[in-house]
Coordinates of C-alpha atoms in Angstrom, one line a residue:
X1 CA 0.0 0.0 0.0
X2 CA 1.4 3.4 -1.0
X3 CA 1.5 6.4 1.3
X4 CA -1.0 8.1 -0.9
X5 CA -3.7 5.4 -0.6
X6 CA -6.9 7.0 0.6
X7 CA -8.8 5.0 3.2
X8 CA -12.6 5.4 3.3
X9 CA -14.9 4.8 6.2
X10 CA -18.0 2.7 5.8
X11 CA -20.3 5.8 5.9
X12 CA -18.2 7.4 3.1
X13 CA -18.6 4.2 1.0
X14 CA -22.3 4.2 1.8
X15 CA -22.6 7.8 0.5
X16 CA -20.6 7.1 -2.7
X17 CA -22.5 4.0 -3.6
X18 CA -25.8 5.3 -2.2
X19 CA -26.3 2.1 -0.3
X20 CA -27.3 1.4 3.3
X21 CA -25.0 0.2 6.0
X22 CA -26.1 -3.5 5.8
X23 CA -25.6 -3.6 2.1
X24 CA -22.0 -2.3 2.4
X25 CA -21.2 -4.7 5.2
X26 CA -22.6 -7.5 3.0
X27 CA -20.3 -6.5 0.2
X28 CA -17.4 -6.6 2.7
X29 CA -18.4 -9.9 4.2
X30 CA -18.7 -11.6 0.8
X31 CA -15.3 -10.3 -0.3
X32 CA -16.8 -8.3 -3.2
X33 CA -15.3 -5.2 -1.6
X34 CA -11.9 -5.3 0.0
X35 CA -11.1 -3.7 3.3
X36 CA -8.6 -3.6 6.1
X37 CA -9.2 -3.4 9.8
X38 CA -7.3 -0.9 12.0
X39 CA -8.0 -1.7 15.6
X40 CA -11.8 -1.9 15.6
X41 CA -12.2 0.4 12.6
X42 CA -13.0 -1.0 9.1
X43 CA -11.4 1.0 6.3
X44 CA -11.9 0.6 2.5
X45 CA -9.0 1.6 0.2
X46 CA -10.3 4.0 -2.4
X47 CA -8.8 1.8 -5.2
X48 CA -10.8 -1.2 -3.8
X49 CA -14.0 0.8 -4.3
X50 CA -12.9 1.8 -7.8
X51 CA -12.1 -1.8 -8.6
X52 CA -15.5 -3.0 -7.3
X53 CA -17.3 -0.4 -9.5
X54 CA -15.2 -1.3 -12.6
X55 CA -15.9 -5.0 -12.0
X56 CA -19.7 -4.4 -11.6
X57 CA -19.7 -2.3 -14.8
X58 CA -17.9 -5.0 -16.8
X59 CA -20.4 -7.7 -15.5
X60 CA -23.4 -5.5 -16.5
X61 CA -21.9 -5.0 -20.0
X62 CA -21.3 -8.7 -20.5

């Protein structure tokens, strides 16, 4: 991970995807969206969110 990697909170991901808390945690639990845990805090690297969106777009286009 580079020093410039932005880490997003679950509420930030909720806002960007316009999804509820449960839906975001379901994505994390299923491994569709990658995250790291820092203490008790869950953080999602911005590139993981970008990769998730790109993958979903490719699936929709197929």
